[in-house]
Tab-separated table of C-alpha atoms in Angstrom:
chain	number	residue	atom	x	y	z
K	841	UNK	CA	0.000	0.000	0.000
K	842	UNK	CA	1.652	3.658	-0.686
K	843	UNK	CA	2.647	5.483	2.007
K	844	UNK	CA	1.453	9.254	2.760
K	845	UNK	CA	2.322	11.252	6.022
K	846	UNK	CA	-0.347	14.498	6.412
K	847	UNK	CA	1.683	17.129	8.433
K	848	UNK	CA	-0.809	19.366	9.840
K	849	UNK	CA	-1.110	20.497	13.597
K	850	UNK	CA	-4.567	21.656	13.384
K	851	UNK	CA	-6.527	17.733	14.379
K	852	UNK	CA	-9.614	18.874	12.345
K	853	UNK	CA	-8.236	19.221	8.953
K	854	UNK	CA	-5.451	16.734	9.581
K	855	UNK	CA	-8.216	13.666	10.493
K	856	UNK	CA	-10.550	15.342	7.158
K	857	UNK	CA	-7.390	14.324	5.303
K	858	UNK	CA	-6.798	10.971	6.547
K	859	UNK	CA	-10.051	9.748	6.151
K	860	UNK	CA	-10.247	10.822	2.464
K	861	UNK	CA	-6.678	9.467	1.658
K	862	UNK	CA	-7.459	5.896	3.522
K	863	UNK	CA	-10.687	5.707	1.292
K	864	UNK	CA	-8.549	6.505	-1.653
K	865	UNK	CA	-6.782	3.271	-0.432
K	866	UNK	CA	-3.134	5.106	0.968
K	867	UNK	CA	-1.709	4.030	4.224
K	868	UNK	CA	-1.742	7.220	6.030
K	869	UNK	CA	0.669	8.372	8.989
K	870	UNK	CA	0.161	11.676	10.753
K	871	UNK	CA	2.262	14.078	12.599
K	872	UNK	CA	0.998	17.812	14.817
K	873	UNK	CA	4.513	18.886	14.594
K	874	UNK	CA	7.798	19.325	12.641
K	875	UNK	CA	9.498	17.380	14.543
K	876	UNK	CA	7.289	14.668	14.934
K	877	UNK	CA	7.129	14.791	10.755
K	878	UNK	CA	10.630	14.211	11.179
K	879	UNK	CA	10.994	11.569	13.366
K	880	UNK	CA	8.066	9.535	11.569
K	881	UNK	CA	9.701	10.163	8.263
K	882	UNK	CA	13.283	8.745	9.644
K	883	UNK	CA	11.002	5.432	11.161
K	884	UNK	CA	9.408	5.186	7.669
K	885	UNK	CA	11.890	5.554	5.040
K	886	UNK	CA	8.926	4.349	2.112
K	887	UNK	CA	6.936	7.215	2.820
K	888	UNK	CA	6.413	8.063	-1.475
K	889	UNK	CA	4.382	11.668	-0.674
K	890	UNK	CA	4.410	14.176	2.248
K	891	UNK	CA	2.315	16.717	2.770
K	892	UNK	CA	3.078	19.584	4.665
K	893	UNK	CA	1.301	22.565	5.981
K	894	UNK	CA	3.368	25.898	6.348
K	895	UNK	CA	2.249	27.268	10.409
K	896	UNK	CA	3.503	24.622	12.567
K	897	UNK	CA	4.293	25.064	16.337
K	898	UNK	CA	7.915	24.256	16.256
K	899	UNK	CA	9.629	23.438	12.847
K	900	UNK	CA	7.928	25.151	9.730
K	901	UNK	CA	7.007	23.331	6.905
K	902	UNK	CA	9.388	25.033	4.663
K	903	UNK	CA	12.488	23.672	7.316
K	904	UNK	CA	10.664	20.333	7.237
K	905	UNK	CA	10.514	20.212	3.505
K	906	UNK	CA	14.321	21.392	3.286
K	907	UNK	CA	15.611	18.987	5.376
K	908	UNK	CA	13.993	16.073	3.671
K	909	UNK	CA	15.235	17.360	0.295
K	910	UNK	CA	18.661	17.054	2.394
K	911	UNK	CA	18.303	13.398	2.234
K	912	UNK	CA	16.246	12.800	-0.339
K	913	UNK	CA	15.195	14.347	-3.604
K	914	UNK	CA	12.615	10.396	-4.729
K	915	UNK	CA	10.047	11.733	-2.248
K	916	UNK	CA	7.184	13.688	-3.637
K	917	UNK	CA	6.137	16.668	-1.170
K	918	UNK	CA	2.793	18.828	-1.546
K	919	UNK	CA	3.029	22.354	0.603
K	920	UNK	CA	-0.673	22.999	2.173
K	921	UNK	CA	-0.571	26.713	1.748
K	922	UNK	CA	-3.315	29.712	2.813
K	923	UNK	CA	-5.080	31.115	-0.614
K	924	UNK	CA	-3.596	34.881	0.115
K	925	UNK	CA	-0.392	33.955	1.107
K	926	UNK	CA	1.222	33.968	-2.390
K	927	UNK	CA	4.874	34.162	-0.976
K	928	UNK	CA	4.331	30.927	1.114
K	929	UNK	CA	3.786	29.401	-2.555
K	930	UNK	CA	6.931	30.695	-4.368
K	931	UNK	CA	8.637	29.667	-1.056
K	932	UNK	CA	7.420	26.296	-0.520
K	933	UNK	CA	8.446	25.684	-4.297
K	934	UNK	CA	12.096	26.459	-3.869
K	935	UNK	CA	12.697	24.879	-1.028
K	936	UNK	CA	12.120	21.653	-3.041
K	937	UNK	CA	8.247	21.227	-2.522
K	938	UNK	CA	6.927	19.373	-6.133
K	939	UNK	CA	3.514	21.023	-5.818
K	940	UNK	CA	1.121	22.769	-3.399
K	941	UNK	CA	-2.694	22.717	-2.598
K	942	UNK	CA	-4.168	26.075	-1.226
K	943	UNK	CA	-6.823	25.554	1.587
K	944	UNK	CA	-9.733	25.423	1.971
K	945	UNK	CA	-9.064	22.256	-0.260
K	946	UNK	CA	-11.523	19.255	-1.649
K	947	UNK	CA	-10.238	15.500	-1.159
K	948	UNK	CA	-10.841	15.091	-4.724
K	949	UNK	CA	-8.050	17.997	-5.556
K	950	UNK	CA	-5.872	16.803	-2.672
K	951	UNK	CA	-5.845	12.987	-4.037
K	952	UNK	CA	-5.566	13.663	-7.688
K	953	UNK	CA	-2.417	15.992	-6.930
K	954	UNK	CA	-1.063	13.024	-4.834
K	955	UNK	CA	-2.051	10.849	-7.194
K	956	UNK	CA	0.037	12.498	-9.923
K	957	UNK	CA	3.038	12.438	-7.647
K	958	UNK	CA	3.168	8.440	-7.168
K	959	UNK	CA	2.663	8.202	-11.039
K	960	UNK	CA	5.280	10.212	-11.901
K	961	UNK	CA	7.477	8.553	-8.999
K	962	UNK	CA	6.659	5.181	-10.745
K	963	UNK	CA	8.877	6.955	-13.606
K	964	UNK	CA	10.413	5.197	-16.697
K	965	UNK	CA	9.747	1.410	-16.724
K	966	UNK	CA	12.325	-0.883	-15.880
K	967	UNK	CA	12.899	-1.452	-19.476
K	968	UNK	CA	15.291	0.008	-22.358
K	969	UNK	CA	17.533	2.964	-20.918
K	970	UNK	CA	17.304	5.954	-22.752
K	971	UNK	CA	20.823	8.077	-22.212
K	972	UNK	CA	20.347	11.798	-23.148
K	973	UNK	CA	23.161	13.902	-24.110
K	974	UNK	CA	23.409	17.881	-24.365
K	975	UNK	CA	27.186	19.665	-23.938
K	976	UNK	CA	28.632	18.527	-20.607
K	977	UNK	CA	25.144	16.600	-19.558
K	978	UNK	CA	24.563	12.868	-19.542
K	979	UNK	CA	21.085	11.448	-18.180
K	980	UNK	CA	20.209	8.269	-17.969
K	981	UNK	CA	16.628	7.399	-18.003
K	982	UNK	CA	16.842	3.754	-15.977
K	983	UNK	CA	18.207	5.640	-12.652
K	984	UNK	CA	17.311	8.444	-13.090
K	985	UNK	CA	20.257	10.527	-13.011
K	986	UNK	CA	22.113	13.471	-14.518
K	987	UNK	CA	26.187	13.728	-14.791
K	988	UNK	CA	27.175	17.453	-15.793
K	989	UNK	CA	31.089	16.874	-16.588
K	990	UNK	CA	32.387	14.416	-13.633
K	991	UNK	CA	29.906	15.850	-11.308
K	992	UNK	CA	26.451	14.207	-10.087
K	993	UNK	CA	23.113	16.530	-10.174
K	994	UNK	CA	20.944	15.860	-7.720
K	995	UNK	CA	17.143	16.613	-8.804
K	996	UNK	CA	13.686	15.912	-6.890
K	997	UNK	CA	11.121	14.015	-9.230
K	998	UNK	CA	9.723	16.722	-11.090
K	999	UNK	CA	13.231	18.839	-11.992
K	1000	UNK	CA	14.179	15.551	-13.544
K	1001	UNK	CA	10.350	14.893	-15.770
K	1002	UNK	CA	11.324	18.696	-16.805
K	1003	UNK	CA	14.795	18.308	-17.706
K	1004	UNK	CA	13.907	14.889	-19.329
K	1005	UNK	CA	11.175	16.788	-21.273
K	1006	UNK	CA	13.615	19.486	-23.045
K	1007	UNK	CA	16.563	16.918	-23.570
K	1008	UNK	CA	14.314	14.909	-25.495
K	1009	UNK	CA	13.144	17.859	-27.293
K	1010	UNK	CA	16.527	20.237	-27.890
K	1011	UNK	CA	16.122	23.439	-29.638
K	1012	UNK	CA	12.040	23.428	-29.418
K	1013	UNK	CA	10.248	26.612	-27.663
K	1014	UNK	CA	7.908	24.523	-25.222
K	1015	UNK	CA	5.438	26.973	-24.073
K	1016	UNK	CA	4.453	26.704	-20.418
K	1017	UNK	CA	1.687	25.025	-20.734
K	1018	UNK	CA	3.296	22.473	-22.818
K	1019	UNK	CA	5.995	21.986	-19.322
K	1020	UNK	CA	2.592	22.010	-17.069
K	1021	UNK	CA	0.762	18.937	-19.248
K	1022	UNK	CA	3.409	17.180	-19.796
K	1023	UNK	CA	4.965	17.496	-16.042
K	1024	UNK	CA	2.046	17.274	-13.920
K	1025	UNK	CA	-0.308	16.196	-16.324
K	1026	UNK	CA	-3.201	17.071	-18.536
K	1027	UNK	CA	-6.032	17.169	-15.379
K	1028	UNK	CA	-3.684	19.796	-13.658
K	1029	UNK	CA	-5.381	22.841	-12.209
K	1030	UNK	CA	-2.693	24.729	-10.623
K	1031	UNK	CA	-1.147	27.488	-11.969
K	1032	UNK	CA	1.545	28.733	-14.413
K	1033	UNK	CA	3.954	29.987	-11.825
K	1034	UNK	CA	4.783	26.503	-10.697
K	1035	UNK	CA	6.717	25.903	-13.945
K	1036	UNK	CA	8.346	28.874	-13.694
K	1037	UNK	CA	9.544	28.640	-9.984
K	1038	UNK	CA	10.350	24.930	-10.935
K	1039	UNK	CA	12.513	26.567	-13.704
K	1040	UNK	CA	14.614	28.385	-11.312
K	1041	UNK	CA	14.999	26.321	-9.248
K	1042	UNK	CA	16.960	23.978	-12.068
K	1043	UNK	CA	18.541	26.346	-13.191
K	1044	UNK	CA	20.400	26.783	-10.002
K	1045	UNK	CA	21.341	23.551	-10.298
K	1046	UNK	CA	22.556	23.185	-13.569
K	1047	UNK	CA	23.507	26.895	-15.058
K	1048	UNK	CA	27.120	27.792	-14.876
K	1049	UNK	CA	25.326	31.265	-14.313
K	1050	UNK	CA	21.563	31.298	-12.734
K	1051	UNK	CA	21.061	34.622	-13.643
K	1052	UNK	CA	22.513	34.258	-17.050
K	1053	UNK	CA	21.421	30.605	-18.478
K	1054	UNK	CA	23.078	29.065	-21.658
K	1055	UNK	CA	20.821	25.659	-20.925
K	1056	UNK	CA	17.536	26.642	-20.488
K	1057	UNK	CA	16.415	30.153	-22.024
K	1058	UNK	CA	13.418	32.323	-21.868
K	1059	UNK	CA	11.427	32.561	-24.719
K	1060	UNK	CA	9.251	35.503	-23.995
K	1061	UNK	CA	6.204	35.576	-23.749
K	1062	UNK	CA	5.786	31.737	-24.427
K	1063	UNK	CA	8.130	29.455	-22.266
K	1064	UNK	CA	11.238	28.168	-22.623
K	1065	UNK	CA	14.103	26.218	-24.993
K	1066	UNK	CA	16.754	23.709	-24.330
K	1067	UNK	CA	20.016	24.694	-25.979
K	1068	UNK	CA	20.591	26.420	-29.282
């Protein structure tokens, strides 16, 4: 059965969620604290999603979610943020959060965006590897990794479905929405800025200049390009 921990100290919404995701048929474990999150998520290293809200009593969510992304960038992670708080968004995002649901939520949106996650963590098949080349990058598509040069990238889930998407597609202008369908998938109902926060974010990562990328450029008003 996959594994889901609900992070949430206020009991109401927290037990809401747990009933929903245990009729959705996920094994559900649930923390009122940071720390607790953390403790839980060291006893139960097959968690596949967690889902943390921001306000916590001790740790934040956006510490939480950092120090999981520490440790490990397989796990999918949803931020629970307020609807006016659009910092808490952009924030949650860079911290290494794949995706986040805005409250007051439904259990249908909450499950379908968890859903996505453990599809998208089920990845390539086991089958033929697929090894992408650009410049100084090398990915292979079995393990899931990306070399640049002699050096290992690390990437959470979705950085690598986005960098797999333009290395398989060099030189095209994929608009945003193109990233967004293809990413998260065609029932997505979030917004636009998640691709480009998701953006930065890689480019961080892989850029010999963040501020001035070679890799992955702008094309304004419409998205972005791999390469030349």
């Amino acid at each position: 059965m996959k594994k889901v921990l609900i992070l949430e100290d206020e009991v109401n919404i927290r037990s809401f969620v747990v009933i929903n995701l245990k009729r959705a048929g996920y094994e559900v474990l649930e923390a009122g604290t940071g720390q607790e999150a953390l403790d839980t998520l060291q006893r139960n290293p097959d968690i596949g999603v967690a889902i943390l809200d921001i306000m916590l009593p001790d740790i934040d969510g956006f510490e939480v979610c950092r120090r999981i992304r520490a440790t490990n960038n397989q796990m999918g992670v949803i931020m629970l943020t307020a609807r006016t708080q659009e910092m808490d968004k952009v924030t949650g995002l860079m911290t290494g959060a794949d995706d986040y649901v805005t409250k007051p939520f439904s259990p249908a949106e909450l499950t379908a965006r968890i859903d996505a996650l453990f599809r998208r963590l089920g990845g390539d098949s086991a089958g033929s590897t697929e090894i992408l080349t650009y410049g100084p990058f090398v990915m292979n598509t079995r393990n899931h990794t990306l070399d640049k040069g002699d050096k290992r990238i690390r990437l959470t889930q979705v950085e690598y479905s986005i960098l797999k998407l333009f290395m398989q597609n060099p030189g095209r202008a994929l608009s945003r929405e193109d990233v967004l369908s293809a990413v998260w998938g065609r029932e997505y109902e979030g917004e636009l800025k998640i691709v480009d926060v998701n953006i930065r974010r890689l480019r961080i990562k892989i850029e010999d200049d963040s501020t001035n990328p070679t890799y992955i450029t702008t094309v304004w008003g419409f998205g972005y390009k791999w390469g030349n």
